[in-house]
Amino acid sequence: MTGLLLINLGTPDAPTTPAVRRYLREFLSDPRVIDINPVGRALLLNLVILPFRPARSAEAYRKVWDPTTGSPLLMHSRALAAGVQAKLGADWQVELAMRYGNPSIASALESLRACTRIVVLPLFPQYAASSTATAVARVMELATQRWDVKPIDVVPAFHAEPMFLDAFATVARPVLAEAKPDHVLFSFHGLPERQIRKSGDDKCLASPACCDRVAGPEGPAPNCYRAQCFATARGLAERLAITDYTVCFQSRLGRTPWITPHTDVVVEDIAKTGKKRLAVFCPAFVADCLETLEEIGIRLTEQWKAAGGEALTLVPSLNATPAWIDAVCALAQRS
């Protein structure tokens, strides 16, 4: 039997300050997430972040938390895993894990112990050290602690995979037809500029057009997160015949430079042009979560209307839609 391990980033166990604090401590203690020296990371975490941020984040989680199903990220991820299991059948065992929080990677690997080989599919379309790499590294760390190390295959970033783009376009097409936006945002999760340079080379972020291509002698490095985001946006725009759009990056924090343009700045600029109806994709996320439902669906909507906009439509993520279940199965079987 082949095991399939689906990995997403994570979620607190409850929308409470203590639960969020536990989650953030694990998440932000990862040196691939806050990539500064250990002493500086510990001081930042314990003196600046953990005393204040858990309460604010818990309040945000409560806005999107379902009293029955709980975390939207976990709910959609579980539904995806169940759908993939049903489609792949008895020759596969599908397990879901979160890099941080529960269900843990350790518990998922234990459940896959009887499998002869394991396919690992990080549910991050674009490669980043703070998502894809840390998830894969944790799997390898735990798997190699066992006496018998099973064959492990890792599905690479799928930012430009036709089946991923087609699935997202299938979700978006009826939403756009109803919303009739006069501008579209492709809002991806942001990263510090230093992390982009670490994954690339001395050309990374050297010019505004450096991410226009994913590879090539004059283009960015193959694992450049920002370039992969632009490639995803181009693929979706082509499929949906979108010509008036902007690629931007959300969720920045701290004073260090983050990749641009910033989503919250872009919406202000667009509002000044007189446009009224905005649609927002979040194609760095394959499941709706805090960053899509609260940050974009609630806070960005309020900002857009305060700036003079009339309507903001959040395009739902892939969640457990049939086309995405088919795509995940195909990605796993190909590996």
Short mmCIF file of C-alpha atoms in Angstrom, two decimals, residues 18-228:
data_model
loop_
_atom_site.label_atom_id
_atom_site.label_comp_id
_atom_site.label_asym_id
_atom_site.label_seq_id
_atom_site.Cartn_x
_atom_site.Cartn_y
_atom_site.Cartn_z
CA PRO A 18 -3.84 30.22 25.15
CA ALA A 19 -4.40 27.96 22.13
CA VAL A 20 -3.21 30.61 19.70
CA ARG A 21 -0.16 31.28 21.88
CA ARG A 22 0.80 27.57 21.80
CA TYR A 23 0.38 27.52 18.04
CA LEU A 24 2.37 30.71 17.45
CA ARG A 25 5.17 29.53 19.75
CA GLU A 26 5.64 26.38 17.67
CA PHE A 27 5.20 28.18 14.36
CA LEU A 28 7.44 31.17 15.01
CA SER A 29 10.16 29.16 16.76
CA ASP A 30 10.96 27.55 13.40
CA PRO A 31 14.25 29.02 12.08
CA ARG A 32 12.91 28.76 8.53
CA VAL A 33 10.03 31.08 9.47
CA ILE A 34 11.89 33.68 11.52
CA ASP A 35 15.31 33.27 9.97
CA ILE A 36 17.45 35.32 12.33
CA ASN A 37 19.99 34.24 14.93
CA PRO A 38 18.52 32.07 17.73
CA VAL A 39 19.01 34.65 20.48
CA GLY A 40 17.33 37.37 18.45
CA ARG A 41 14.48 35.02 17.52
CA ALA A 42 13.91 34.05 21.17
CA LEU A 43 13.88 37.69 22.28
CA LEU A 44 11.52 38.71 19.48
CA LEU A 45 9.18 35.83 20.17
CA ASN A 46 9.05 36.07 23.95
CA LEU A 47 9.27 39.82 24.46
CA VAL A 48 7.48 41.25 21.43
CA ILE A 49 5.19 38.70 19.76
CA LEU A 50 3.83 36.26 22.34
CA PRO A 51 2.83 38.83 24.99
CA PHE A 52 0.55 40.70 22.57
CA ARG A 53 -0.22 38.96 19.30
CA PRO A 54 -2.09 35.82 20.55
CA ALA A 55 -5.03 37.85 21.88
CA ARG A 56 -5.36 39.82 18.63
CA SER A 57 -5.06 36.68 16.51
CA ALA A 58 -7.57 34.81 18.66
CA GLU A 59 -10.08 37.60 18.08
CA ALA A 60 -9.52 37.28 14.32
CA TYR A 61 -9.89 33.49 14.45
CA ARG A 62 -13.22 33.81 16.26
CA LYS A 63 -14.61 35.73 13.27
CA VAL A 64 -14.12 32.75 10.95
CA TRP A 65 -14.35 29.82 13.41
CA ASP A 66 -17.37 27.56 12.96
CA PRO A 67 -18.91 26.40 16.26
CA THR A 68 -19.48 22.92 14.80
CA THR A 69 -16.60 22.27 12.41
CA GLY A 70 -13.99 24.54 13.99
CA SER A 71 -11.05 25.86 12.01
CA PRO A 72 -11.95 26.46 8.34
CA LEU A 73 -8.47 25.39 7.25
CA LEU A 74 -8.76 22.09 9.11
CA MET A 75 -12.33 21.51 7.96
CA HIS A 76 -11.51 21.98 4.28
CA SER A 77 -8.28 20.00 4.55
CA ARG A 78 -10.05 17.06 6.16
CA ALA A 79 -12.71 17.12 3.46
CA LEU A 80 -9.98 17.15 0.81
CA ALA A 81 -8.20 14.18 2.39
CA ALA A 82 -11.47 12.23 2.56
CA GLY A 83 -12.27 13.00 -1.06
CA VAL A 84 -8.80 12.00 -2.23
CA GLN A 85 -8.98 8.77 -0.22
CA ALA A 86 -12.32 7.87 -1.79
CA LYS A 87 -11.01 8.48 -5.30
CA LEU A 88 -7.65 6.72 -4.90
CA GLY A 89 -9.20 3.64 -3.32
CA ALA A 90 -7.89 0.81 -1.19
CA ASP A 91 -4.38 0.76 -2.67
CA TRP A 92 -3.66 4.10 -1.00
CA GLN A 93 -3.83 5.35 2.56
CA VAL A 94 -4.31 9.13 2.80
CA GLU A 95 -3.36 11.05 5.92
CA LEU A 96 -3.55 14.76 6.68
CA ALA A 97 -0.96 16.62 8.75
CA MET A 98 -0.21 20.18 9.75
CA ARG A 99 3.35 21.43 9.94
CA TYR A 100 2.41 23.19 13.17
CA GLY A 101 -0.37 22.13 15.51
CA ASN A 102 -2.67 19.15 14.99
CA PRO A 103 -2.90 16.67 13.39
CA SER A 104 0.88 16.52 13.60
CA ILE A 105 3.28 15.14 11.03
CA ALA A 106 4.53 12.68 13.66
CA SER A 107 1.05 11.23 14.20
CA ALA A 108 0.40 11.02 10.46
CA LEU A 109 3.67 9.16 9.82
CA GLU A 110 2.78 6.75 12.61
CA SER A 111 -0.55 6.07 10.90
CA LEU A 112 1.30 5.37 7.63
CA ARG A 113 3.68 2.90 9.25
CA ALA A 114 2.29 -0.13 7.39
CA CYS A 115 2.71 1.51 3.96
CA THR A 116 5.55 0.32 1.72
CA ARG A 117 6.25 3.81 0.37
CA ILE A 118 5.05 7.34 1.05
CA VAL A 119 4.23 10.23 -1.24
CA VAL A 120 4.45 13.62 0.49
CA LEU A 121 2.37 16.43 -1.00
CA PRO A 122 2.92 19.82 0.65
CA LEU A 123 -0.23 21.81 -0.09
CA PHE A 124 1.68 24.96 -1.04
CA PRO A 125 1.45 25.81 -4.76
CA GLN A 126 4.53 28.09 -4.70
CA TYR A 127 7.80 27.00 -3.12
CA ALA A 128 9.04 28.79 -0.01
CA ALA A 129 11.52 27.71 2.62
CA SER A 130 9.05 28.78 5.32
CA SER A 131 6.31 26.47 4.00
CA THR A 132 7.36 23.75 1.53
CA ALA A 133 10.91 23.29 2.77
CA THR A 134 10.12 23.23 6.47
CA ALA A 135 7.33 20.69 5.93
CA VAL A 136 9.55 18.38 3.90
CA ALA A 137 12.45 18.80 6.33
CA ARG A 138 10.22 17.82 9.25
CA VAL A 139 8.99 14.71 7.42
CA MET A 140 12.56 13.64 6.68
CA GLU A 141 13.70 14.37 10.22
CA LEU A 142 11.01 12.13 11.69
CA ALA A 143 11.07 9.43 9.02
CA THR A 144 14.83 8.89 9.29
CA GLN A 145 14.60 8.36 13.04
CA ARG A 146 12.97 4.99 12.39
CA TRP A 147 14.97 1.81 12.01
CA ASP A 148 13.36 1.09 8.64
CA VAL A 149 13.33 4.16 6.41
CA LYS A 150 10.64 3.84 3.75
CA PRO A 151 10.98 5.23 0.23
CA ILE A 152 9.63 8.77 0.23
CA ASP A 153 8.67 10.80 -2.84
CA VAL A 154 7.93 14.52 -2.58
CA VAL A 155 5.57 16.31 -4.95
CA PRO A 156 7.26 19.60 -5.90
CA ALA A 157 5.64 23.02 -6.04
CA PHE A 158 2.75 22.98 -8.51
CA HIS A 159 2.32 26.71 -9.15
CA ALA A 160 2.10 26.28 -12.93
CA GLU A 161 0.59 22.79 -13.13
CA PRO A 162 -2.31 22.88 -15.61
CA MET A 163 -4.49 20.72 -13.35
CA PHE A 164 -4.03 23.14 -10.42
CA LEU A 165 -4.72 26.20 -12.56
CA ASP A 166 -7.70 24.54 -14.25
CA ALA A 167 -9.21 23.64 -10.87
CA PHE A 168 -8.86 27.21 -9.60
CA ALA A 169 -10.32 28.58 -12.83
CA THR A 170 -13.28 26.23 -12.46
CA VAL A 171 -14.00 27.66 -9.00
CA ALA A 172 -13.49 31.27 -10.11
CA ARG A 173 -15.39 31.38 -13.39
CA PRO A 174 -18.98 31.54 -12.02
CA VAL A 175 -17.90 33.87 -9.20
CA LEU A 176 -16.42 36.36 -11.64
CA ALA A 177 -19.44 36.10 -13.93
CA GLU A 178 -21.71 37.14 -11.06
CA ALA A 179 -19.41 39.75 -9.49
CA LYS A 180 -18.49 41.51 -12.75
CA PRO A 181 -15.35 43.14 -11.27
CA ASP A 182 -13.67 46.09 -12.96
CA HIS A 183 -10.31 44.99 -11.49
CA VAL A 184 -8.85 41.74 -10.15
CA LEU A 185 -6.21 41.22 -7.49
CA PHE A 186 -4.08 38.12 -7.21
CA SER A 187 -3.04 38.42 -3.56
CA PHE A 188 -0.36 36.00 -2.39
CA HIS A 189 1.10 35.58 1.06
CA GLY A 190 4.11 37.85 1.49
CA LEU A 191 7.66 36.93 2.52
CA PRO A 192 10.61 38.97 3.76
CA GLU A 193 12.85 40.01 0.89
CA ARG A 194 15.83 38.31 2.55
CA GLN A 195 14.09 34.93 2.27
CA ILE A 196 13.55 35.43 -1.45
CA ARG A 197 17.24 36.20 -1.91
CA LYS A 198 18.26 33.14 0.11
CA SER A 199 16.28 30.90 -2.25
CA GLY A 200 17.57 32.66 -5.34
CA ASP A 201 20.79 34.34 -6.39
CA ASP A 202 22.32 37.79 -6.72
CA LYS A 203 19.78 38.73 -9.43
CA CYS A 204 16.77 38.25 -7.14
CA LEU A 205 14.75 41.47 -6.69
CA ALA A 206 17.37 43.35 -8.70
CA SER A 207 14.74 44.91 -10.98
CA PRO A 208 10.94 45.32 -11.05
CA ALA A 209 10.69 42.85 -13.95
CA CYS A 210 12.98 40.15 -12.53
CA CYS A 211 10.02 37.86 -11.70
CA ASP A 212 8.45 37.97 -15.15
CA ARG A 213 9.84 34.51 -15.88
CA VAL A 214 10.45 31.53 -13.59
CA ALA A 215 13.76 30.46 -15.10
CA GLY A 216 16.32 31.39 -17.70
CA PRO A 217 19.68 33.15 -17.88
CA GLU A 218 18.17 36.58 -17.21
CA GLY A 219 15.25 35.45 -15.09
CA PRO A 220 14.90 34.53 -11.44
CA ALA A 221 16.01 31.31 -9.79
CA PRO A 222 13.75 28.25 -10.30
CA ASN A 223 12.70 28.24 -6.64
CA CYS A 224 11.93 31.97 -6.48
CA TYR A 225 8.63 32.26 -4.62
CA ARG A 226 7.78 35.67 -6.05
CA ALA A 227 8.38 34.52 -9.63
CA GLN A 228 6.22 31.46 -9.07
#
